[in-house]
Each structure stands twice: as C-alpha cells, then as structure tokens.
Coordinates of C-alpha atoms in Angstrom, one line a residue:
X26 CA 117.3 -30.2 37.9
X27 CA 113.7 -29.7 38.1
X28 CA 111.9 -26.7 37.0
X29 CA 109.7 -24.9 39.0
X30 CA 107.2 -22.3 38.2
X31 CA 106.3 -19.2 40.3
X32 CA 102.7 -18.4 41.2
X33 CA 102.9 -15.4 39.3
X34 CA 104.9 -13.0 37.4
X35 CA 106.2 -8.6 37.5
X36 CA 104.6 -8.8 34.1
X37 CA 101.4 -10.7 35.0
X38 CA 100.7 -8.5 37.9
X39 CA 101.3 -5.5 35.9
X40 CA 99.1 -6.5 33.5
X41 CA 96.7 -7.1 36.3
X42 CA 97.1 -3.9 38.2
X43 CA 96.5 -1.8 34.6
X44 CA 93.0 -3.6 34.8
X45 CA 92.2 -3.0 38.6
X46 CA 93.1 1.0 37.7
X47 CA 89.8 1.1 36.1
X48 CA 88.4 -1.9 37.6
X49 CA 84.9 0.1 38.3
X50 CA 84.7 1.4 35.1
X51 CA 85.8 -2.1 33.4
X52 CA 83.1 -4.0 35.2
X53 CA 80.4 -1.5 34.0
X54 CA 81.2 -1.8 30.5
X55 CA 81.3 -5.3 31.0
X56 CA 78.2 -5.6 32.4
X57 CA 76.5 -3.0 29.8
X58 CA 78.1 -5.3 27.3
X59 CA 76.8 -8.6 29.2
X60 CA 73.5 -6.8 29.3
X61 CA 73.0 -5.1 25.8
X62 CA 74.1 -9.4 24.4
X63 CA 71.1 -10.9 26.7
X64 CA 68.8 -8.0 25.4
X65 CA 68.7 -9.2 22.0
X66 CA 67.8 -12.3 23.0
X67 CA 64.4 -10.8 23.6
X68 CA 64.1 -9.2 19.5
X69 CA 64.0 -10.7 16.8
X70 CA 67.8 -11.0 15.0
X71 CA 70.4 -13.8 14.5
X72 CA 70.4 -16.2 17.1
X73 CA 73.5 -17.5 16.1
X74 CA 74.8 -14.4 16.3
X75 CA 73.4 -13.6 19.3
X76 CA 74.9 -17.0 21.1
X77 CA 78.4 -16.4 19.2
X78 CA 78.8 -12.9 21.0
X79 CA 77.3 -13.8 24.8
X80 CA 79.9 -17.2 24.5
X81 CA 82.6 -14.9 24.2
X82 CA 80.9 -12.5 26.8
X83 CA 80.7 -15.2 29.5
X84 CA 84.3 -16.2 28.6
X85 CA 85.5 -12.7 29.6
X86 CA 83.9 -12.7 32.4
X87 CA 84.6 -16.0 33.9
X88 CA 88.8 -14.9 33.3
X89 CA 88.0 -11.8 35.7
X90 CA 86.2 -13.2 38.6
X91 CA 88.7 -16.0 38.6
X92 CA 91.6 -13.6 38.4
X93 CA 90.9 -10.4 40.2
X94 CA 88.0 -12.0 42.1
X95 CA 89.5 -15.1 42.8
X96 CA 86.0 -16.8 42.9
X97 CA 86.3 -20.1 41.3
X98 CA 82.8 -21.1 41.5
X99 CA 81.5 -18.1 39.5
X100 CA 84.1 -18.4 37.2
X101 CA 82.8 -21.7 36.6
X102 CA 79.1 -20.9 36.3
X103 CA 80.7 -18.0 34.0
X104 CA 82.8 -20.9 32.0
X105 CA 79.5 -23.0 32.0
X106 CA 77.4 -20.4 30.3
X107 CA 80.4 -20.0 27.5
X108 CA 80.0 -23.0 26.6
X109 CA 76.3 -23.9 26.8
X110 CA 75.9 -20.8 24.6
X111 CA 79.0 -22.1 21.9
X112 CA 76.3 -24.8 21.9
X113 CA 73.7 -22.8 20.6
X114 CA 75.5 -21.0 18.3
X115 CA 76.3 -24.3 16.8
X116 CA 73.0 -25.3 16.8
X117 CA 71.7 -22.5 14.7
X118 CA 74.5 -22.5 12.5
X119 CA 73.5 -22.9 9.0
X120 CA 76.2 -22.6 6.1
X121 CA 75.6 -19.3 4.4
X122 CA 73.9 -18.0 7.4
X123 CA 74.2 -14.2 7.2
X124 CA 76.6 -12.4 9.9
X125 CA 79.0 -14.8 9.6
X126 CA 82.5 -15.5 7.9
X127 CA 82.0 -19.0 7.8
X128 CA 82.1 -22.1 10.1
X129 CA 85.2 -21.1 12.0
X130 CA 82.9 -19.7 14.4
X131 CA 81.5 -22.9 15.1
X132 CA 84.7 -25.1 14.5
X133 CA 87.4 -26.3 16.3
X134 CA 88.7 -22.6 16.2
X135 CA 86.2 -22.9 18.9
X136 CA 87.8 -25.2 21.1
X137 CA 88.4 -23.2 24.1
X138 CA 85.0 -23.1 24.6
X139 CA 85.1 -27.3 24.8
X140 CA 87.8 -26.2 26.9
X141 CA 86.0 -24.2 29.3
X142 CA 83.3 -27.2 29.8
X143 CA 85.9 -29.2 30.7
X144 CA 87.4 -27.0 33.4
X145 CA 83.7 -26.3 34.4
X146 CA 82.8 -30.4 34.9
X147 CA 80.2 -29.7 32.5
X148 CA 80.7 -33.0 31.3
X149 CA 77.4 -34.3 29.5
X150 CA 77.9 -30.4 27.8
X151 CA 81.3 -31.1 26.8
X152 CA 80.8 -33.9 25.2
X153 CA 78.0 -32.5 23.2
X154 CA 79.8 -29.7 22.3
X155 CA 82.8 -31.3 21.3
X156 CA 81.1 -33.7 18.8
X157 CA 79.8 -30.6 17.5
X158 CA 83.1 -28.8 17.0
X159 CA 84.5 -31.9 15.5
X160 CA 82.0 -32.7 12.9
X161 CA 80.6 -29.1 11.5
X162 CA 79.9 -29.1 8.2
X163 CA 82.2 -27.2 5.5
X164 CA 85.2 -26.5 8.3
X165 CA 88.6 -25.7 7.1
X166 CA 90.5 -26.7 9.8
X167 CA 94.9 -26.5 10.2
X168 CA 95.6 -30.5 10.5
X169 CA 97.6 -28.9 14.2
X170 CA 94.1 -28.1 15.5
X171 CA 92.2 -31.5 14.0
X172 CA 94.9 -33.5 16.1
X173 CA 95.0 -31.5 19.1
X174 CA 91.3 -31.7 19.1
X175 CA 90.9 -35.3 18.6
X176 CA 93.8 -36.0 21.5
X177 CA 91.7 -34.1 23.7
X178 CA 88.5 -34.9 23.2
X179 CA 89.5 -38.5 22.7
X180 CA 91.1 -38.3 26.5
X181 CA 87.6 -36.6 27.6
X182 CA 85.7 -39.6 26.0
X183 CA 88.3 -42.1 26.9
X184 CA 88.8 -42.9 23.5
X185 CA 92.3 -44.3 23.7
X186 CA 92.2 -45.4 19.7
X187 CA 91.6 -41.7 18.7
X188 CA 94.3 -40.0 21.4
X189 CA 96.9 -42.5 20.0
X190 CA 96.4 -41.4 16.3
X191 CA 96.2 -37.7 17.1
X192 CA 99.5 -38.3 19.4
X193 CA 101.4 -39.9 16.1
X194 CA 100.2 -37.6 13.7
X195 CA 101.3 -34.1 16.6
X196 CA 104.9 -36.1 17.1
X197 CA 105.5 -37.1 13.1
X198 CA 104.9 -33.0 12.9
X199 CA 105.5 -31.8 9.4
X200 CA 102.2 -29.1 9.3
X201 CA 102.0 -26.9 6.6
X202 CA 103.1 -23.6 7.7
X203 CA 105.1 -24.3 10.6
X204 CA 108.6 -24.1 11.1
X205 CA 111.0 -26.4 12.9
X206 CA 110.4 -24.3 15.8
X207 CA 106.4 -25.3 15.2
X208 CA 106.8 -28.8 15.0
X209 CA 108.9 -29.1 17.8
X210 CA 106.3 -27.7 19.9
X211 CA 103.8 -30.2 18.3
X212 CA 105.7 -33.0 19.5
X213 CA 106.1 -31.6 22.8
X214 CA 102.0 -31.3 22.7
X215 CA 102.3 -35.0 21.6
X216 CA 105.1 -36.7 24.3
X217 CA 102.0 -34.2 27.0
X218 CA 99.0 -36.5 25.7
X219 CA 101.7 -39.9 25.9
X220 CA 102.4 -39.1 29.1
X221 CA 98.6 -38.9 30.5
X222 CA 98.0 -42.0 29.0
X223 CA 101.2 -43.6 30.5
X224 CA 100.4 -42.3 34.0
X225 CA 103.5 -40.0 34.0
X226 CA 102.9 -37.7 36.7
X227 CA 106.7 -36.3 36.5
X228 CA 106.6 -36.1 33.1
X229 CA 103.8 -34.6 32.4
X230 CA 104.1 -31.9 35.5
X231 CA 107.3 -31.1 33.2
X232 CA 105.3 -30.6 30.4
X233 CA 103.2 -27.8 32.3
X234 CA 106.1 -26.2 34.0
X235 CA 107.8 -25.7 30.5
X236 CA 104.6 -24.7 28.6
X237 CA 103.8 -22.1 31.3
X238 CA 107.9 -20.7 31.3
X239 CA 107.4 -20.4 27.4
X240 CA 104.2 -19.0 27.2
X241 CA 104.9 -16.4 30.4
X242 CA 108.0 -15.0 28.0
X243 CA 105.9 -14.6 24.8
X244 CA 103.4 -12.5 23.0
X245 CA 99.9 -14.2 24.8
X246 CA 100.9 -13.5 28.8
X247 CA 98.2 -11.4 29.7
X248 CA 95.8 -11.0 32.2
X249 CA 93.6 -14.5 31.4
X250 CA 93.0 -18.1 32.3
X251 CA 95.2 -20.4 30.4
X252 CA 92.3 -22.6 29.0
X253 CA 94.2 -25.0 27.6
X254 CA 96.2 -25.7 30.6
X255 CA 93.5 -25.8 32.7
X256 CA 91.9 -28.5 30.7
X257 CA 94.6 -30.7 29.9
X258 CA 95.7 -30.8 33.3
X259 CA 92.4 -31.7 34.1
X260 CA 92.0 -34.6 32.0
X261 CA 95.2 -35.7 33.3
X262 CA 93.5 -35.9 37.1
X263 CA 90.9 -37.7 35.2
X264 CA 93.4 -40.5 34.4
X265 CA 94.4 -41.0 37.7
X266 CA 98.0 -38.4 37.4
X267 CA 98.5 -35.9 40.6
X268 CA 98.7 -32.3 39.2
X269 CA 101.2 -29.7 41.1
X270 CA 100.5 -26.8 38.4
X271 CA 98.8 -23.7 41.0
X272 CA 99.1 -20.6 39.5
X273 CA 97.3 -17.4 39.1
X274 CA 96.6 -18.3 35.4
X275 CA 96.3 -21.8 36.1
X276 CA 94.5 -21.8 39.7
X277 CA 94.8 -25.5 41.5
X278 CA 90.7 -24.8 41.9
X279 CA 89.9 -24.9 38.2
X280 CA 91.8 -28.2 38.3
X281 CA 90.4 -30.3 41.0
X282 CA 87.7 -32.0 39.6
X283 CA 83.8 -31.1 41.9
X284 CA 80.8 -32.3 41.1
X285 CA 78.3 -29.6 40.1
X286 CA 74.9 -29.3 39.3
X287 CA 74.0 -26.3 37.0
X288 CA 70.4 -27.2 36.7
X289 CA 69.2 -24.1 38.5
X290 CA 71.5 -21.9 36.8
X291 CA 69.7 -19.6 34.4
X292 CA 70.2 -20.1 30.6
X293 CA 69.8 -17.5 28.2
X294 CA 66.8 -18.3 26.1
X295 CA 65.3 -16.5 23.5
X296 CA 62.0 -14.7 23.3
X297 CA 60.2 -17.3 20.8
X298 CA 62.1 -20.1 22.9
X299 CA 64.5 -23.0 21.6
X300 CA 63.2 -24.3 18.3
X301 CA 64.3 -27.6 20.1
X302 CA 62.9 -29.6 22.6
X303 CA 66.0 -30.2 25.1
X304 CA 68.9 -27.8 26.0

C-alpha cells in the first residue's frame, strides 16, 4: 500500500503554537537581532564574521514567514539573502582568520545554505556557491557529506558523471562512524538520487513520504523548513519528475520552480564596499 503523508502534525503545530504565544515578542528580537547583524556592516570588524552570522539570520527568518506567515515569496527573498551572504563569508574566508573554528563555517557543513539557493531559484548564486562549498581549502569533511554534496550539486549542474559516483559510494555505505542503521539510511539517500536520474516519479515520491514519516518521529521535528527536502525535490522537478510532497515543512510553493529576478533586492554591503568588483 502506498504511504501517505499528512500536511502536518499535533506535534508540529504544537511546536508552532509555542512560537505564535510570543510571536510579537519573537519577531522583535528577531528583528533587533536582524538589525544589530546589518549594523556592523557599517564598523569596522570581521567581515566574515559578519556574513557568517546575517546568513544564519536570514535563514531564520525565511523558516518563519514561510511557516507562520505562509509568504513564500519573502521567504525566498529571505532564503536568497542566506545564501548570497554564505557567499561572502566564503569569500573573506582566510585560513587562520580570527573568530573562527576553522573552515566548517565555510564548508559543506554549510550546505543548507546551497540548499536554500536552490529552493530560492537563485541559480547562477547556487552554482557559485556550491563550487565554493566544495573546493574550500583545509576542510575536514565526513565522506556522508562529500557524497551527498557532490550528488546534489552534480544534479544542479547536470553533471551526471559526478551524481553517479556519489550514488555508488552513498549505496556501498561503510562511513566511519555510522552504524548499520546509518548506512541504511545512506543507501536510501542513494536509491533517492537513482531514482531522479531514472525519472522515477513513484519512487522517488516514496522516498519523500518515508523521509518525512522518519524525520516527523525523531529528534529534528520542529518548527522549520526541511531544506533538504525542499531542494532535492526541487532538483527532481528539474529532471522532468512530478512532485506530490505539500506540506507545512515542505510547502508545494518552495517546490515549483518561478523565475525570479533579485536584482532590485537590497544586499548587505559593507561600509568600505566589496573588496571585489562583482557580487
């Protein structure tokens, strides 16, 4: 029998009603927050830095006028200015650069900001960004994230070579550190990236339905947009597959691909401007 998946869940919506309690006060802090990152943009201090923390700023808010709001365009301008400002961040990135831990900040670790281009059709920023993410300098990277990187961005970049490595190496499983449990979910991640190059619309709706049921029951339901759904399921209407996912963590909006131009959106730019010449 096939699965189905509800729009949402008790424990979603309770999660959801314990953030519209305070929703004033939430959105206050929020925007204080918002504010107080732009600010420093206009002293002198760590650009990188700077970028780092409005990238995860923008991603916050993006997750709450998507879910409470229910405004898919903002949330995409909001998703937009996450990753432009991951962008940055790499960018200014320097190993050794103070304020830092190292280049997990500007790694794959990071992907959920490639991610949020995607779901944003940000495309010419995604593919910037993505190279980035892939080829930082000094990264210490789990081999699970390196192939679930390189399948995705190799779907974004249609480069089938790449997707079909990463697919053998997520399916042969065997990553340090994981159990059986682990790998088994690895080579479900792997039969999900098969399936969008096979054109398996049933299979790889079956694929989302399950991932969603799992993820619903574990430790990360909360009250924000599953990314990584959001993306994959959007490359996968990229190669042609009809996506039936619609749900309050993974909203049908974010999926259908629009053409956008965020050319008259404003960018955060430092005081002294970009010490480059094109954003």
């Amino acid at each position: 029998m096939e699965k189905k998946i509800a729009y949402t869940t008790s424990r979603l919506n309770k999660n959801l009603e314990r953030i519209l309690e305070n929703d004033g006060k939430r959105r206050k802090d929020a925007e204080r927050s918002l504010n107080s990152a732009l600010l420093s943009l206009q002293y002198s201090s760590s650009r990188f830095s700077d970028y780092r923390i409005l990238s995860a700023e923008f991603l916050q808010q993006a997750s709450h006028v998507q879910m409470i709001d229910h405004n898919h365009s903002k949330a995409k301008e909001y998703l937009f200015l996450s990753a432009i400002c991951q962008k940055f961040a790499c960018l200014y990135y320097t190993p050794g650069i103070p304020k830092t831990d190292g280049p997990w900040e500007v790694d794959l670790h990071q992907l959920e900001k490639f991610e949020a281009a995607v779901i944003a059709d940000a495309n010419d920023l995604a593919l910037e960004l993505g190279e980035l993410l892939l080829n930082i300098e000094g990264s210490v990277i789990h081999p699970f994230q390196v192939d679930r990187g390189n399948a995705l961005f190799g779907l974004f970049s249609e480069n089938t070579e790449r997707v079909k490595i990463a697919i053998q190496s997520l399916k042969n499983g065997n990553y340090p550190r994981f159990n059986s449990r682990g790998n088994g979910s690895a080579l479900r991640l792997g039969q999900a990236f098969e399936e969008i190059l096979n054109r398996n619309t049933q299979g790889f709706n079956q694929y989302l339905i399950e991932q969603l049921h799992k993820e619903r029951r574990g430790y990360s339901a909360s009250s924000f947009l599953n990314l990584e759904l959001l993306a994959l399921s959007k490359l996968a209407v990229k190669y042609g597959l009809t996506i039936e996912l619609d749900t309050i963590e993974c909203p049908k909006e974010l999926i259908i691909p629009e053409t956008i131009d965020y050319s008259l959106i404003a960018i955060p730019t430092p005081k002294e401007g970009f010490p480059w010449s094109k954003i």
